[in-house]
Coordinates of C-alpha atoms in Angstrom, one line a residue:
M11 CA -13.3 39.7 89.7
Q12 CA -12.3 41.2 86.3
S13 CA -9.3 39.7 84.7
S14 CA -6.2 41.8 84.1
C15 CA -6.5 44.2 81.2
S16 CA -4.3 46.6 79.3
Y17 CA -6.4 49.8 79.3
K18 CA -4.9 53.2 79.8
A19 CA -6.8 55.8 81.8
I20 CA -6.7 59.3 83.2
L21 CA -8.0 60.3 86.7
I22 CA -9.7 63.7 87.4
G23 CA -9.8 64.2 91.2
N24 CA -7.2 62.4 93.3
G25 CA -8.9 62.7 96.7
T26 CA -10.3 59.8 98.8
M27 CA -12.5 58.3 96.1
G28 CA -10.1 59.0 93.3
E29 CA -7.3 57.2 95.2
R30 CA -9.6 54.2 95.8
H31 CA -10.6 54.0 92.1
K32 CA -7.0 54.3 91.0
R33 CA -5.7 51.6 93.4
L34 CA -8.5 49.1 92.5
F35 CA -8.2 49.7 88.7
E36 CA -4.5 49.3 88.9
Q37 CA -5.0 45.9 90.5
D38 CA -6.9 45.0 87.4
G39 CA -4.0 46.0 85.2
V40 CA -5.2 49.6 84.2
E41 CA -2.4 52.0 83.7
F42 CA -3.0 55.7 84.6
I43 CA -1.2 57.9 82.2
G44 CA -2.5 61.2 83.6
V45 CA -3.7 62.4 87.0
A46 CA -5.2 65.8 87.7
D47 CA -6.2 67.1 91.1
T48 CA -7.0 70.8 90.1
S49 CA -9.1 72.3 87.4
A50 CA -5.9 73.7 85.7
E51 CA -4.4 70.2 85.7
A52 CA -7.6 68.8 84.2
T53 CA -7.7 71.4 81.5
A54 CA -4.1 70.6 80.6
L55 CA -4.9 66.9 80.4
F56 CA -7.9 67.5 78.0
K57 CA -5.7 69.8 75.9
R58 CA -3.1 67.0 75.5
I59 CA -5.8 64.5 74.6
K60 CA -7.2 66.9 72.0
A61 CA -3.7 67.4 70.6
G62 CA -3.1 63.7 70.3
E63 CA -0.3 63.7 72.9
L64 CA -2.3 61.4 75.2
A65 CA -4.6 58.5 74.1
P66 CA -6.5 57.1 77.2
D67 CA -9.1 54.4 76.8
F68 CA -11.2 56.1 79.5
A69 CA -11.4 58.7 82.2
V70 CA -12.3 58.4 85.8
V71 CA -13.9 61.5 87.3
A72 CA -13.8 61.6 91.1
S73 CA -13.6 65.4 91.5
P74 CA -16.0 67.4 93.7
A75 CA -19.6 66.9 92.6
V76 CA -20.1 70.5 91.4
T77 CA -17.4 69.9 88.8
H78 CA -18.9 66.8 87.3
D79 CA -21.0 68.7 84.7
E80 CA -17.9 70.2 83.2
Y81 CA -15.9 67.0 82.9
V82 CA -18.9 64.8 81.8
K83 CA -19.7 67.2 79.0
K84 CA -16.1 67.3 77.8
C85 CA -16.0 63.5 77.8
I86 CA -19.3 63.2 75.9
K87 CA -18.2 65.8 73.3
T88 CA -14.8 64.0 72.7
K89 CA -16.4 60.5 73.0
L90 CA -13.9 59.6 75.7
P91 CA -15.5 56.8 77.8
V92 CA -15.9 57.9 81.4
L93 CA -16.7 56.5 84.8
V94 CA -18.0 59.5 86.9
E95 CA -18.7 59.4 90.6
K96 CA -22.2 60.2 91.6
P97 CA -24.0 62.4 91.1
V98 CA -23.5 62.7 87.3
S99 CA -24.8 66.3 87.6
V100 CA -26.2 68.7 90.2
S101 CA -28.8 70.0 87.8
G102 CA -31.9 68.1 86.6
L103 CA -32.0 70.1 83.4
D104 CA -28.3 69.3 82.6
A105 CA -29.0 65.6 83.4
L106 CA -31.7 65.5 80.8
E107 CA -29.4 67.2 78.3
Y108 CA -26.7 64.6 78.9
Q109 CA -29.3 61.8 78.3
K110 CA -29.9 63.1 74.9
L111 CA -26.4 64.2 74.0
A112 CA -24.8 60.9 75.1
L113 CA -27.3 58.8 73.1
K114 CA -26.9 61.1 70.0
R115 CA -23.1 60.8 70.1
C116 CA -23.1 57.2 71.3
A117 CA -20.7 58.4 74.0
F118 CA -20.2 55.9 76.9
V119 CA -20.9 57.4 80.3
F120 CA -21.0 55.1 83.4
V121 CA -22.1 56.6 86.7
G122 CA -20.5 55.2 89.9
H123 CA -23.6 54.1 91.8
S124 CA -21.8 51.3 93.6
E125 CA -24.9 50.4 95.8
R126 CA -26.2 48.6 92.7
Y127 CA -23.5 46.0 93.4
N128 CA -24.1 45.8 97.1
P129 CA -24.4 42.1 98.1
A130 CA -27.8 42.7 99.7
I131 CA -29.1 44.2 96.4
E132 CA -27.6 41.4 94.4
E133 CA -29.3 38.8 96.5
F134 CA -32.7 40.6 96.5
V135 CA -32.9 40.9 92.7
K136 CA -32.8 37.1 92.6
T137 CA -35.9 36.7 94.9
D138 CA -39.4 35.9 93.8
F139 CA -40.6 39.0 95.7
C140 CA -38.4 41.2 93.5
K141 CA -39.5 39.5 90.3
E142 CA -43.2 39.8 91.3
M143 CA -42.7 43.5 92.2
Q144 CA -41.0 44.3 89.0
D145 CA -43.6 42.5 86.9
Y146 CA -46.4 44.4 88.7
L147 CA -44.7 47.8 88.3
K148 CA -43.8 47.1 84.6
F149 CA -47.3 46.2 83.6
W150 CA -49.3 48.3 86.0
Y151 CA -50.9 50.3 83.1
L152 CA -52.4 47.1 81.7
Q153 CA -54.5 46.4 84.9
K154 CA -58.2 47.0 84.7
Q155 CA -58.6 48.1 88.3
D156 CA -56.7 50.1 90.9
F157 CA -54.2 48.2 93.0
A158 CA -52.5 49.3 96.2
P159 CA -49.1 51.0 95.5
V160 CA -45.8 49.4 96.2
S161 CA -44.1 51.3 99.0
F162 CA -40.4 52.0 99.4
K163 CA -38.6 53.5 102.4
F164 CA -34.9 54.3 102.2
T165 CA -32.9 55.3 105.3
R166 CA -29.3 56.4 104.9
T167 CA -27.6 58.1 107.9
H168 CA -24.1 58.5 109.3
G169 CA -22.0 60.8 111.4
F170 CA -20.5 64.1 110.3
S171 CA -17.7 64.0 107.7
P172 CA -15.9 66.9 106.1
R173 CA -16.1 65.1 102.7
N174 CA -18.6 66.1 100.0
R175 CA -19.6 69.3 101.6
D176 CA -19.8 71.1 98.2
V177 CA -23.3 69.7 97.8
S178 CA -26.3 69.3 100.1
V179 CA -27.4 66.0 101.6
E180 CA -29.8 65.1 98.8
Y181 CA -27.0 65.0 96.2
D182 CA -24.5 63.5 98.7
L183 CA -26.5 60.6 100.2
M184 CA -30.1 60.5 99.0
I185 CA -29.0 60.2 95.3
H186 CA -27.7 56.6 96.1
D187 CA -31.2 55.5 97.0
M188 CA -33.0 57.4 94.3
D189 CA -30.8 55.5 91.8
L190 CA -31.7 52.2 93.5
L191 CA -35.4 53.1 93.0
N192 CA -34.7 53.7 89.3
F193 CA -32.8 50.4 89.2
F194 CA -35.7 48.4 90.7
V195 CA -38.5 50.0 88.8
D196 CA -39.4 50.1 85.1
K197 CA -39.3 53.7 83.8
N198 CA -43.0 53.5 82.8
A199 CA -44.0 53.3 86.5
M200 CA -41.7 56.3 87.4
M201 CA -44.0 59.0 86.2
Y202 CA -44.1 61.9 88.7
K203 CA -47.3 62.8 90.4
S204 CA -46.4 64.7 93.6
F205 CA -43.7 65.4 96.1
H206 CA -43.2 67.0 99.5
C207 CA -40.5 67.3 102.2
E208 CA -41.2 66.7 105.9
E209 CA -37.7 68.0 107.0
L210 CA -35.0 69.7 105.1
S211 CA -31.6 71.2 105.9
D212 CA -28.1 71.0 104.4
D213 CA -27.5 67.8 106.4
R214 CA -30.9 66.1 106.6
V215 CA -33.8 65.5 104.3
H216 CA -37.0 63.6 104.8
A217 CA -38.9 63.5 101.5
F218 CA -41.9 61.7 100.0
Y219 CA -42.5 61.0 96.3
D220 CA -45.8 59.8 94.9
L221 CA -45.1 58.2 91.5
S222 CA -47.3 56.1 89.2
T223 CA -48.5 53.1 91.4
L224 CA -45.6 53.4 93.8
K225 CA -44.7 55.6 96.8
A226 CA -41.2 56.3 98.0
E227 CA -40.0 57.8 101.3
F228 CA -36.4 58.9 101.7
I229 CA -34.5 59.8 104.9
A230 CA -30.9 60.9 104.6
D231 CA -28.8 62.4 107.4
R232 CA -25.1 63.0 107.3
N233 CA -24.9 64.5 110.9
C234 CA -26.5 61.6 112.8
A235 CA -25.6 59.7 115.9
T236 CA -26.4 56.4 114.2
D237 CA -25.1 54.7 111.0
S238 CA -27.9 53.1 109.0
R239 CA -28.3 52.0 105.4
M240 CA -31.7 50.3 105.1
V241 CA -34.3 49.7 102.3
E242 CA -37.8 48.5 103.2
I243 CA -40.2 47.5 100.5
S244 CA -43.9 46.6 101.0
M245 CA -46.3 45.1 98.5
N246 CA -49.7 43.5 98.9
G247 CA -49.3 42.9 102.7
R248 CA -45.8 41.6 102.4
S249 CA -42.6 43.4 103.1
V250 CA -38.8 42.9 103.0
S251 CA -36.0 44.8 104.7
L252 CA -32.5 45.0 103.2
D253 CA -29.4 46.0 105.3
L254 CA -27.1 47.7 102.8
G255 CA -24.4 48.3 105.4
A256 CA -23.8 44.7 106.6
Y257 CA -21.2 43.7 103.9
R258 CA -18.8 46.5 105.0
N259 CA -17.9 44.4 108.1
G260 CA -16.4 41.8 105.7
N261 CA -15.0 43.2 102.4
P262 CA -15.7 47.0 102.3
A263 CA -14.3 47.2 98.8
Y264 CA -16.6 44.6 97.4
A265 CA -19.2 46.9 95.8
L266 CA -16.6 49.2 94.2
Q267 CA -14.8 46.2 92.8
K268 CA -18.0 44.9 91.3
E269 CA -18.7 48.4 89.9
H270 CA -15.3 48.4 88.2
Q271 CA -16.0 44.9 86.8
A272 CA -19.3 46.0 85.4
F273 CA -17.7 49.2 83.9
L274 CA -14.8 47.3 82.3
N275 CA -17.2 44.7 80.8
C276 CA -19.4 47.4 79.4
L277 CA -16.3 49.3 78.1
S278 CA -15.1 46.2 76.3
S279 CA -18.5 45.7 74.6
Y280 CA -18.7 49.4 73.7
K281 CA -15.3 49.4 72.1
N282 CA -15.9 46.2 70.2
A283 CA -19.3 47.3 68.9
T284 CA -20.0 49.1 65.7
Q285 CA -22.2 52.2 65.7
D286 CA -25.2 50.4 64.3
E287 CA -25.2 47.5 66.8
D288 CA -27.6 47.4 69.7
S289 CA -24.8 46.3 72.0
A290 CA -23.2 49.7 71.5
Y291 CA -26.0 51.1 73.7
D292 CA -26.0 48.4 76.4
W293 CA -24.6 50.9 78.9
Y294 CA -27.3 53.5 78.3
R295 CA -30.0 52.1 80.7
G296 CA -27.8 52.6 83.7
F297 CA -26.8 56.1 82.6
Y298 CA -30.5 56.9 81.9
D299 CA -31.4 55.8 85.4
A300 CA -28.6 57.8 87.0
C301 CA -29.8 61.0 85.1
N302 CA -33.4 60.3 86.0
A303 CA -32.3 60.0 89.7
V304 CA -30.8 63.5 89.5
V305 CA -34.0 64.9 87.9
L306 CA -36.1 63.5 90.8
V307 CA -33.7 64.6 93.5
S308 CA -33.4 68.0 91.9
L309 CA -37.1 68.6 92.8
I310 CA -35.9 69.3 96.3
G311 CA -33.7 72.2 95.2
E312 CA -35.7 73.4 92.2
V313 CA -39.2 73.2 93.6
Y314 CA -39.2 72.8 97.4
K315 CA -36.3 75.1 98.3
K316 CA -37.3 77.7 95.7
G317 CA -40.9 77.7 97.0
R318 CA -39.7 78.1 100.6
V319 CA -37.5 81.1 99.6
N320 CA -40.5 82.6 97.8
E321 CA -42.6 82.2 100.9
T322 CA -39.9 83.9 103.0
D323 CA -39.7 86.7 100.5
A324 CA -43.4 87.2 100.5
K325 CA -43.4 87.8 104.2

């Protein structure tokens, strides 16, 4: 894993995920010089940073999801590098704003989508199937005839937990898989065509997205009798299934450790790059994908739920 480093950091949100981040970062030699577990404590930390009393190299934001907007915006404006837990925002419009603002200010934002570092995903991206799929989706617009779409099915279910109840299931669970879809697929093939929900409640969603030359189905349930994290991909009569939960029987911290390694590597490149070097923006693709995932997931709240409310009001 990442070799020991001498970075100093602050932590916003010292709950279950915050404690995990802090423990694993400290194993890599990171020193936490400030920890906040309330909004008042966080405000005080940022005031000390602005006054020059604290000089962290980065922030970790693991507070409730509904507070991420506030802290991400502060980090972007002060150009304090930040690793923020998913989702980066609970608003599609704000996520689009952050894409532009972070790029304009060259402010380093890394979103904690640890499933990207799941061993099943790491192995899949090395396969010929994945390479063929990505080439097809990347160059689909060059084809002279219609081809059958690539189909994705994401299933993510587990039993009830009191954690993350500040957001509905699409921002708690489904956002992981929407980010994976953005990770797999070139942005040119992600143009939105249509969307609908088969089921929807605060704890369960079954949604279908029709995008340019691909279709994606999402099932997320956080009050389920079974625990499942599966990805199924079909293309030209072939298919593959990925079990994203299997590695947890061995080293459950693996994906988060790899996420930290990726973050620290990007942070090192970011800090050593000058403003006009391309490498200063190496981090941006992952951030762009994370924001785009929020935009697509937000359709459930900003289109489907709104439409359903309007239908009820009309009656």
